[in-house]
mmCIF file of C-alpha atoms in Angstrom:
data_model
loop_
_atom_site.group_PDB
_atom_site.id
_atom_site.type_symbol
_atom_site.label_atom_id
_atom_site.label_comp_id
_atom_site.label_asym_id
_atom_site.label_seq_id
_atom_site.Cartn_x
_atom_site.Cartn_y
_atom_site.Cartn_z
ATOM 1 C CA MET A 1 197.383 190.106 85.198
ATOM 2 C CA ALA A 2 197.464 193.597 86.574
ATOM 3 C CA TYR A 3 194.863 195.510 88.091
ATOM 4 C CA LEU A 4 190.808 196.291 85.404
ATOM 5 C CA ASN A 5 189.628 198.529 85.406
ATOM 6 C CA ILE A 6 185.936 197.748 84.703
ATOM 7 C CA LEU A 7 182.951 199.959 82.398
ATOM 8 C CA VAL A 8 179.516 198.193 81.884
ATOM 9 C CA ALA A 9 177.398 200.047 79.042
ATOM 10 C CA ILE A 10 173.895 199.994 78.937
ATOM 11 C CA PRO A 11 172.512 201.131 74.929
ATOM 12 C CA THR A 12 169.089 202.114 75.147
ATOM 13 C CA TYR A 13 166.086 203.440 73.711
ATOM 14 C CA ARG A 14 163.041 203.903 73.948
ATOM 15 C CA ASN A 15 162.928 201.712 77.509
ATOM 16 C CA ASP A 16 160.527 205.070 79.894
ATOM 17 C CA GLY A 17 163.099 202.882 82.336
ATOM 18 C CA ARG A 18 160.245 199.442 81.717
ATOM 19 C CA THR A 19 163.214 196.792 81.925
ATOM 20 C CA ILE A 20 166.094 199.090 82.893
ATOM 21 C CA ARG A 21 164.983 199.426 85.967
ATOM 22 C CA PHE A 22 165.905 195.115 86.561
ATOM 23 C CA THR A 23 169.292 195.499 84.855
ATOM 24 C CA LEU A 24 170.881 198.250 87.724
ATOM 25 C CA GLU A 25 168.757 196.491 89.983
ATOM 26 C CA GLY A 26 170.985 194.169 88.579
ATOM 27 C CA LEU A 27 174.094 196.080 88.508
ATOM 28 C CA THR A 28 173.685 196.904 92.237
ATOM 29 C CA LYS A 29 173.734 192.831 94.101
ATOM 30 C CA GLN A 30 177.313 191.951 91.597
ATOM 31 C CA THR A 31 179.718 190.208 93.873
ATOM 32 C CA TYR A 32 182.462 192.434 92.687
ATOM 33 C CA LYS A 33 181.395 195.680 92.741
ATOM 34 C CA ASP A 34 184.638 197.314 91.466
ATOM 35 C CA PHE A 35 183.496 199.162 88.434
ATOM 36 C CA SER A 36 181.907 202.077 86.533
ATOM 37 C CA VAL A 37 178.217 201.958 84.627
ATOM 38 C CA LEU A 38 177.978 205.002 80.858
ATOM 39 C CA ILE A 39 174.434 205.008 79.776
ATOM 40 C CA LEU A 40 174.007 205.632 76.056
ATOM 41 C CA TYR A 41 170.913 207.370 75.944
ATOM 42 C CA LYS A 42 169.234 207.940 72.955
ATOM 43 C CA PRO A 43 166.094 210.397 73.990
ATOM 44 C CA SER A 44 162.319 209.834 72.642
ATOM 45 C CA GLU A 45 159.408 212.162 73.959
ATOM 46 C CA GLY A 46 158.009 211.380 76.965
ATOM 47 C CA ASP A 47 160.584 209.184 77.824
ATOM 48 C CA ARG A 48 161.684 208.499 81.507
ATOM 49 C CA THR A 49 164.362 206.512 81.881
ATOM 50 C CA LEU A 50 166.995 208.846 83.151
ATOM 51 C CA GLU A 51 164.427 209.125 85.849
ATOM 52 C CA VAL A 52 164.520 205.779 86.660
ATOM 53 C CA VAL A 53 168.875 205.700 85.982
ATOM 54 C CA GLU A 54 168.747 209.012 88.123
ATOM 55 C CA GLU A 55 167.158 206.541 91.140
ATOM 56 C CA PHE A 56 170.678 203.818 90.600
ATOM 57 C CA LYS A 57 173.419 206.711 90.945
ATOM 58 C CA LYS A 58 173.414 207.161 95.076
ATOM 59 C CA TYR A 59 174.234 203.064 94.662
ATOM 60 C CA LEU A 60 176.039 202.909 91.125
ATOM 61 C CA ASP A 61 178.827 204.815 89.850
ATOM 62 C CA ILE A 62 176.384 206.090 86.490
ATOM 63 C CA MET A 63 177.782 208.472 83.406
ATOM 64 C CA VAL A 64 174.808 209.027 81.197
ATOM 65 C CA ILE A 65 176.195 210.383 76.996
ATOM 66 C CA TYR A 66 173.044 210.758 74.634
ATOM 67 C CA GLN A 67 172.809 209.481 71.284
ATOM 68 C CA ASN A 68 171.712 212.245 69.000
ATOM 69 C CA GLU A 69 171.218 210.396 65.829
ATOM 70 C CA GLY A 70 172.184 206.815 63.934
ATOM 71 C CA TYR A 71 171.020 203.685 65.437
ATOM 72 C CA ILE A 72 172.925 201.014 67.276
ATOM 73 C CA GLU A 73 175.673 200.711 64.889
ATOM 74 C CA GLU A 74 176.510 204.408 66.145
ATOM 75 C CA ALA A 75 175.767 204.109 70.325
ATOM 76 C CA MET A 76 177.895 201.068 69.937
ATOM 77 C CA ASN A 77 180.630 203.288 67.791
ATOM 78 C CA LEU A 78 180.068 205.504 71.203
ATOM 79 C CA ILE A 79 180.317 203.581 73.678
ATOM 80 C CA TYR A 80 183.513 202.235 72.356
ATOM 81 C CA SER A 81 184.726 205.938 71.956
ATOM 82 C CA ASN A 82 184.250 207.192 75.192
ATOM 83 C CA ALA A 83 185.308 204.185 76.858
ATOM 84 C CA ASN A 84 189.030 203.812 78.924
ATOM 85 C CA ALA A 85 188.681 201.261 81.110
ATOM 86 C CA ASP A 86 190.477 197.622 80.720
ATOM 87 C CA LEU A 87 187.958 196.261 80.277
ATOM 88 C CA LEU A 88 184.276 197.534 78.711
ATOM 89 C CA LEU A 89 181.626 194.901 79.202
ATOM 90 C CA THR A 90 177.780 195.677 77.923
ATOM 91 C CA ILE A 91 174.991 194.225 78.937
ATOM 92 C CA ASP A 92 171.238 195.265 76.723
ATOM 93 C CA ASP A 93 168.478 196.734 78.676
ATOM 94 C CA ASP A 94 165.729 194.529 79.101
ATOM 95 C CA ASN A 95 168.471 191.686 81.188
ATOM 96 C CA ILE A 96 169.475 190.811 84.174
ATOM 97 C CA PRO A 97 173.032 190.063 84.771
ATOM 98 C CA ASP A 98 173.472 186.772 87.308
ATOM 99 C CA PRO A 99 174.958 188.342 90.746
ATOM 100 C CA ASN A 100 178.603 187.293 89.815
ATOM 101 C CA TRP A 101 178.302 188.280 85.988
ATOM 102 C CA VAL A 102 181.428 191.324 86.539
ATOM 103 C CA LEU A 103 182.925 188.849 88.349
ATOM 104 C CA ASP A 104 182.701 186.212 86.533
ATOM 105 C CA HIS A 105 183.653 188.225 82.616
ATOM 106 C CA LYS A 106 187.023 190.172 84.690
ATOM 107 C CA LYS A 107 188.020 186.405 85.732
ATOM 108 C CA PHE A 108 187.715 185.116 82.023
ATOM 109 C CA HIS A 109 189.773 187.873 81.084
ATOM 110 C CA GLU A 110 192.710 188.031 83.364
ATOM 111 C CA LYS A 111 192.949 183.772 82.894
ATOM 112 C CA TYR A 112 193.659 183.776 78.711
ATOM 113 C CA GLU A 113 195.292 187.109 78.034
ATOM 114 C CA MET A 114 195.132 187.125 74.054
ATOM 115 C CA LEU A 115 190.990 186.548 74.762
ATOM 116 C CA GLY A 116 190.041 189.509 73.246
ATOM 117 C CA VAL A 117 185.767 189.259 73.362
ATOM 118 C CA ALA A 118 183.847 187.621 75.606
ATOM 119 C CA ARG A 119 180.167 186.525 75.641
ATOM 120 C CA GLY A 120 179.234 184.905 78.339
ATOM 121 C CA LYS A 121 175.552 183.110 78.214
ATOM 122 C CA VAL A 122 172.064 184.054 78.573
ATOM 123 C CA ILE A 123 169.062 182.300 79.565
ATOM 124 C CA ARG A 124 165.809 182.942 76.880
ATOM 125 C CA LYS A 125 162.527 184.307 77.145
ATOM 126 C CA ASN A 126 162.533 181.848 74.603
ATOM 127 C CA GLN A 127 164.960 178.776 74.765
ATOM 128 C CA ASN A 128 163.483 178.259 71.444
ATOM 129 C CA LEU A 129 163.719 180.891 69.500
ATOM 130 C CA ASN A 130 166.828 181.052 67.185
ATOM 131 C CA ASN A 131 167.559 183.361 64.566
ATOM 132 C CA LYS A 132 170.457 181.834 63.548
ATOM 133 C CA LYS A 133 167.126 179.391 62.328
ATOM 134 C CA LEU A 134 166.309 182.317 59.120
ATOM 135 C CA LEU A 135 169.017 180.370 57.120
ATOM 136 C CA LYS A 136 167.250 177.162 55.950
ATOM 137 C CA ASP A 137 169.525 173.915 56.194
ATOM 138 C CA PHE A 138 169.734 173.781 52.970
ATOM 139 C CA ALA A 139 171.666 177.304 53.087
ATOM 140 C CA LYS A 140 173.507 175.856 56.486
ATOM 141 C CA LYS A 141 175.272 172.443 54.360
ATOM 142 C CA ILE A 142 176.331 174.315 51.243
ATOM 143 C CA ILE A 143 178.141 176.995 53.101
ATOM 144 C CA TYR A 144 179.967 175.808 55.801
ATOM 145 C CA ARG A 145 183.365 175.492 53.871
ATOM 146 C CA GLN A 146 185.560 177.941 56.484
ATOM 147 C CA PHE A 147 187.875 181.080 54.939
ATOM 148 C CA SER A 148 190.656 179.987 56.499
ATOM 149 C CA GLU A 149 192.428 178.134 60.035
ATOM 150 C CA LEU A 150 192.096 180.976 61.498
ATOM 151 C CA PHE A 151 189.522 179.981 62.023
ATOM 152 C CA ASP A 152 190.259 176.160 63.782
ATOM 153 C CA GLY A 153 188.141 174.727 66.467
ATOM 154 C CA TYR A 154 185.843 177.731 66.447
ATOM 155 C CA SER A 155 181.592 176.629 66.886
ATOM 156 C CA GLY A 156 180.603 180.298 65.417
ATOM 157 C CA TYR A 157 182.601 180.865 61.905
ATOM 158 C CA LEU A 158 183.453 182.927 59.752
ATOM 159 C CA THR A 159 182.976 181.346 55.718
ATOM 160 C CA ILE A 160 184.385 181.504 52.671
ATOM 161 C CA TYR A 161 181.444 183.529 51.916
ATOM 162 C CA GLY A 162 182.308 186.071 54.038
ATOM 163 C CA ILE A 163 178.670 184.895 55.523
ATOM 164 C CA PRO A 164 179.319 183.966 59.803
ATOM 165 C CA ASN A 165 177.681 180.046 60.600
ATOM 166 C CA ASP A 166 177.583 177.721 63.600
ATOM 167 C CA ARG A 167 179.092 173.920 63.259
ATOM 168 C CA PRO A 168 179.302 171.440 66.825
ATOM 169 C CA VAL A 169 182.743 171.869 68.465
ATOM 170 C CA ARG A 170 183.293 170.454 71.618
ATOM 171 C CA SER A 171 184.191 173.296 73.969
ATOM 172 C CA ALA A 172 187.892 173.643 75.227
ATOM 173 C CA GLY A 173 187.416 173.234 79.028
ATOM 174 C CA ASP A 174 185.367 176.555 80.201
ATOM 175 C CA LEU A 175 185.218 177.755 76.622
ATOM 176 C CA ILE A 176 183.548 177.595 73.314
ATOM 177 C CA LYS A 177 185.350 179.698 70.017
ATOM 178 C CA THR A 178 183.206 181.867 68.866
ATOM 179 C CA ILE A 179 183.154 184.373 66.121
ATOM 180 C CA THR A 180 179.521 184.940 67.494
ATOM 181 C CA VAL A 181 178.789 187.171 70.620
ATOM 182 C CA THR A 182 176.359 189.531 71.005
ATOM 183 C CA ALA A 183 176.433 192.671 72.679
ATOM 184 C CA GLU A 184 173.942 191.350 75.443
ATOM 185 C CA ASN A 185 176.690 190.133 76.699
ATOM 186 C CA MET A 186 179.864 190.926 76.251
ATOM 187 C CA SER A 187 183.170 192.253 76.974
ATOM 188 C CA VAL A 188 186.659 193.589 75.531
ATOM 189 C CA LYS A 189 189.737 194.302 76.219
ATOM 190 C CA ARG A 190 190.525 197.779 75.470
ATOM 191 C CA GLU A 191 193.375 197.068 72.841
ATOM 192 C CA VAL A 192 190.563 194.933 71.291
ATOM 193 C CA TYR A 193 187.972 197.890 70.829
ATOM 194 C CA LYS A 194 189.343 201.492 71.255
ATOM 195 C CA ASP A 195 190.947 201.552 67.087
ATOM 196 C CA PHE A 196 187.771 199.836 66.036
ATOM 197 C CA ARG A 197 184.603 201.581 64.530
ATOM 198 C CA LEU A 198 181.878 199.774 63.009
ATOM 199 C CA PRO A 199 180.955 200.505 59.515
ATOM 200 C CA CYS A 200 177.481 201.594 60.124
ATOM 201 C CA HIS A 201 176.078 200.089 57.188
ATOM 202 C CA THR A 202 173.075 198.706 57.312
ATOM 203 C CA LEU A 203 169.805 199.262 59.935
ATOM 204 C CA ARG A 204 168.943 197.054 62.792
ATOM 205 C CA GLY A 205 172.767 196.415 62.783
ATOM 206 C CA PHE A 206 172.578 192.354 63.138
ATOM 207 C CA HIS A 207 176.179 190.923 62.664
ATOM 208 C CA HIS A 208 177.383 193.541 63.749
ATOM 209 C CA GLU A 209 179.486 192.292 66.384
ATOM 210 C CA ASN A 210 180.675 189.576 64.737
ATOM 211 C CA ILE A 211 182.146 192.586 62.689
ATOM 212 C CA LEU A 212 184.161 193.738 66.795
ATOM 213 C CA THR A 213 185.511 189.528 66.589
ATOM 214 C CA LEU A 214 186.634 189.934 62.756
ATOM 215 C CA HIS A 215 188.854 192.932 64.139
ATOM 216 C CA ALA A 216 189.918 191.272 67.542
ATOM 217 C CA ILE A 217 191.159 187.918 65.368
ATOM 218 C CA MET A 218 193.537 190.016 63.125
ATOM 219 C CA LYS A 219 195.024 191.542 65.802
ATOM 220 C CA GLY A 220 196.130 188.520 66.848
ATOM 221 C CA TYR A 221 193.764 187.811 70.150
ATOM 222 C CA PHE A 222 190.581 184.684 70.122
ATOM 223 C CA THR A 223 187.192 185.450 70.466
ATOM 224 C CA ALA A 224 185.133 183.060 72.805
ATOM 225 C CA GLU A 225 181.657 182.326 74.723
ATOM 226 C CA ILE A 226 182.308 181.386 77.779
ATOM 227 C CA ASN A 227 181.015 178.889 80.626
ATOM 228 C CA GLY A 228 179.778 182.339 83.264
ATOM 229 C CA GLY A 229 179.043 185.610 82.711
ATOM 230 C CA VAL A 230 175.264 184.259 83.324
ATOM 231 C CA GLU A 231 172.102 187.143 82.186
ATOM 232 C CA LYS A 232 168.965 186.183 81.852
ATOM 233 C CA GLU A 233 166.451 188.375 79.179
ATOM 234 C CA ILE A 234 163.095 189.758 80.010
ATOM 235 C CA GLU A 235 160.065 189.351 78.268
ATOM 236 C CA ARG A 236 160.001 193.439 77.192
ATOM 237 C CA MET A 237 156.287 193.155 76.595
ATOM 238 C CA ASN A 238 156.192 192.013 79.580
ATOM 239 C CA TYR A 239 156.127 195.166 81.169
ATOM 240 C CA GLY A 240 154.814 197.075 78.880
ATOM 241 C CA VAL A 241 157.815 198.461 76.243
ATOM 242 C CA LYS A 242 156.959 199.118 72.481
ATOM 243 C CA LYS A 243 159.306 198.984 70.789
ATOM 244 C CA ASP A 244 160.055 195.863 69.033
ATOM 245 C CA SER A 245 163.503 194.375 69.957
ATOM 246 C CA LEU A 246 166.473 194.794 67.244
ATOM 247 C CA SER A 247 167.595 191.064 67.192
ATOM 248 C CA THR A 248 163.771 189.351 67.799
ATOM 249 C CA PRO A 249 161.213 191.614 65.157
ATOM 250 C CA THR A 250 157.462 190.832 65.661
ATOM 251 C CA THR A 251 157.124 192.822 62.794
ATOM 252 C CA LEU A 252 157.169 191.099 59.261
ATOM 253 C CA LYS A 253 159.593 193.407 57.462
ATOM 254 C CA GLY A 254 161.682 193.361 60.912
ATOM 255 C CA ARG A 255 162.585 190.253 59.949
ATOM 256 C CA ILE A 256 162.784 189.978 56.177
ATOM 257 C CA ASN A 257 165.446 192.877 58.079
ATOM 258 C CA LEU A 258 167.693 190.055 59.626
ATOM 259 C CA ILE A 259 167.972 187.707 57.176
ATOM 260 C CA ALA A 260 169.280 190.733 54.459
ATOM 261 C CA GLU A 261 171.563 191.482 56.489
ATOM 262 C CA HIS A 262 172.786 188.616 57.614
ATOM 263 C CA TYR A 263 173.794 188.069 53.299
ATOM 264 C CA LEU A 264 174.994 192.028 53.625
ATOM 265 C CA PHE A 265 177.454 190.417 56.097
ATOM 266 C CA PRO A 266 180.569 189.478 53.504
ATOM 267 C CA TYR A 267 180.456 193.573 52.264
ATOM 268 C CA ALA A 268 181.710 194.086 56.030
ATOM 269 C CA SER A 269 183.489 190.448 55.795
ATOM 270 C CA ASN A 270 186.114 191.875 53.427
ATOM 271 C CA LEU A 271 185.413 195.649 54.772
ATOM 272 C CA MET A 272 188.065 193.622 57.494
ATOM 273 C CA GLY A 273 190.574 192.456 55.625
ATOM 274 C CA PHE A 274 188.758 189.047 54.708
ATOM 275 C CA LYS A 275 188.053 188.886 51.644
ATOM 276 C CA PRO A 276 184.173 187.448 49.650
ATOM 277 C CA ARG A 277 185.612 184.531 47.528
ATOM 278 C CA ASP A 278 182.211 183.073 44.643
ATOM 279 C CA LEU A 279 179.919 185.075 46.464
ATOM 280 C CA ARG A 280 178.300 184.930 42.700
ATOM 281 C CA PHE A 281 178.280 181.004 43.045
ATOM 282 C CA ILE A 282 176.618 181.152 46.541
ATOM 283 C CA ARG A 283 174.230 183.545 45.253
ATOM 284 C CA LYS A 284 172.640 181.507 42.781
ATOM 285 C CA LEU A 285 172.271 178.072 45.054
ATOM 286 C CA LEU A 286 170.694 180.183 48.624
ATOM 287 C CA LEU A 287 167.758 181.285 46.002
ATOM 288 C CA LEU A 288 167.109 177.233 44.513
ATOM 289 C CA SER A 289 166.373 176.884 48.039
ATOM 290 C CA TYR A 290 163.808 180.442 49.262
ATOM 291 C CA ARG A 291 160.468 181.547 47.994
ATOM 292 C CA GLY A 292 158.994 183.777 48.600
ATOM 293 C CA LEU A 293 160.444 187.458 50.856
ATOM 294 C CA GLU A 294 162.478 185.197 52.665
ATOM 295 C CA LYS A 295 163.931 185.168 48.386
ATOM 296 C CA GLU A 296 163.969 188.479 47.790
ATOM 297 C CA ALA A 297 165.355 189.335 51.449
ATOM 298 C CA VAL A 298 168.740 187.278 50.858
ATOM 299 C CA LYS A 299 169.203 187.979 46.983
ATOM 300 C CA LEU A 300 168.366 192.156 48.193
ATOM 301 C CA GLY A 301 171.606 191.168 51.164
ATOM 302 C CA LEU A 302 174.067 189.323 48.814
ATOM 303 C CA ASP A 303 173.162 192.374 45.831
ATOM 304 C CA LEU A 304 174.328 194.790 48.294
ATOM 305 C CA ALA A 305 177.399 192.868 49.348
ATOM 306 C CA ILE A 306 178.377 191.900 46.144
ATOM 307 C CA LYS A 307 178.040 195.808 44.507
ATOM 308 C CA GLY A 308 179.332 197.435 47.189
ATOM 309 C CA ILE A 309 182.573 195.249 46.859
ATOM 310 C CA GLU A 310 182.874 196.106 43.445
ATOM 311 C CA GLU A 311 182.153 199.029 43.407
ATOM 312 C CA GLY A 312 183.604 200.140 46.804
ATOM 313 C CA LEU A 313 180.418 201.990 47.805
ATOM 314 C CA GLU A 314 180.729 204.230 51.255
ATOM 315 C CA PRO A 315 179.065 202.288 54.142
ATOM 316 C CA ARG A 316 176.173 204.900 54.311
ATOM 317 C CA ASN A 317 175.547 204.108 50.800
ATOM 318 C CA ILE A 318 175.145 200.993 51.557
ATOM 319 C CA ARG A 319 172.392 202.300 54.234
ATOM 320 C CA GLU A 320 170.438 203.739 51.714
ATOM 321 C CA ARG A 321 170.395 201.686 50.245
ATOM 322 C CA LEU A 322 168.472 198.766 52.164
ATOM 323 C CA LYS A 323 166.311 200.764 53.166
ATOM 324 C CA LEU A 324 165.293 201.178 50.260
ATOM 325 C CA GLY A 325 165.339 197.712 49.446
ATOM 326 C CA LEU A 326 163.569 197.242 52.377
ATOM 327 C CA ASP A 327 160.760 198.555 51.406
ATOM 328 C CA SER A 328 160.473 198.218 47.994
ATOM 329 C CA ILE A 329 160.047 193.775 49.006
ATOM 330 C CA VAL A 330 157.073 195.330 52.306
ATOM 331 C CA GLN A 331 155.938 197.677 52.269
ATOM 332 C CA GLY A 332 154.644 198.891 55.096
ATOM 333 C CA GLU A 333 155.545 196.587 58.899
ATOM 334 C CA ILE A 334 153.365 193.394 58.975
ATOM 335 C CA ASN A 335 152.334 192.393 62.190
ATOM 336 C CA ILE A 336 152.797 188.655 62.423
#
């Protein structure tokens, strides 16, 4: 493969420069240094993130783009539309890249020409924390069937219901095929991201990376977790970052939101050309396995997916209905 032009993108909002400093510091220590950095910055009152970014401009080739409205999906779309590198890497503003992070991603994309999207390893601040536990064991057994042979050999795959799921799969050498990639540690070939935009139908962007991987698969690429590209996750609260994490919320409303967005995914799956099957059947079974607010969240997500698919609702209409539905389930945010 020819020379790869590389861009590292960091979306940031209300970080106040507290943890992004360590992210940028990690980028200055990369063994492979031929890359540029894009900061996707959403301003907030009193935020000092750009002051920290300015300090690192003497060490890194940094460009800043402003996000004036929207959520994480709009942020990622700004990254996709402004990037023009052969290889786009993304990292969160509270992760520290290993010195070989850029080099590892580069090597894997050079080795595997049809690797469209890659996920690197993340050392968690809490290794026991796993959002997939939101999905109960009973439900996981029900929705195990894969959508089609396109997902043969995939650990993280799409079910016939258009809902992502995980299963144990033996590693094929130095990578494992999966659609469950995370933008906190991700690399994407230009051929995959340049004609891709997220539909902007959620609030927290849960599984937004899976929409990208489905797009890559439809284009003939495969997606995988690589044995390398290591990052370490920072405990945000230890550094005074008050903004709740999108993927690991500390509020009841935030966690209910994730459950609803998980079961809303069939709507996005349908938009990407993977039309879900038997949604009303799985809805009945899933509602038998949940109780209380979790049950209401599952119902909200699936009902929105079904209605959105059947009536051809626009993504922003889905987002507004999701917001109203969550407000009706949980009035205000309650710390747990």
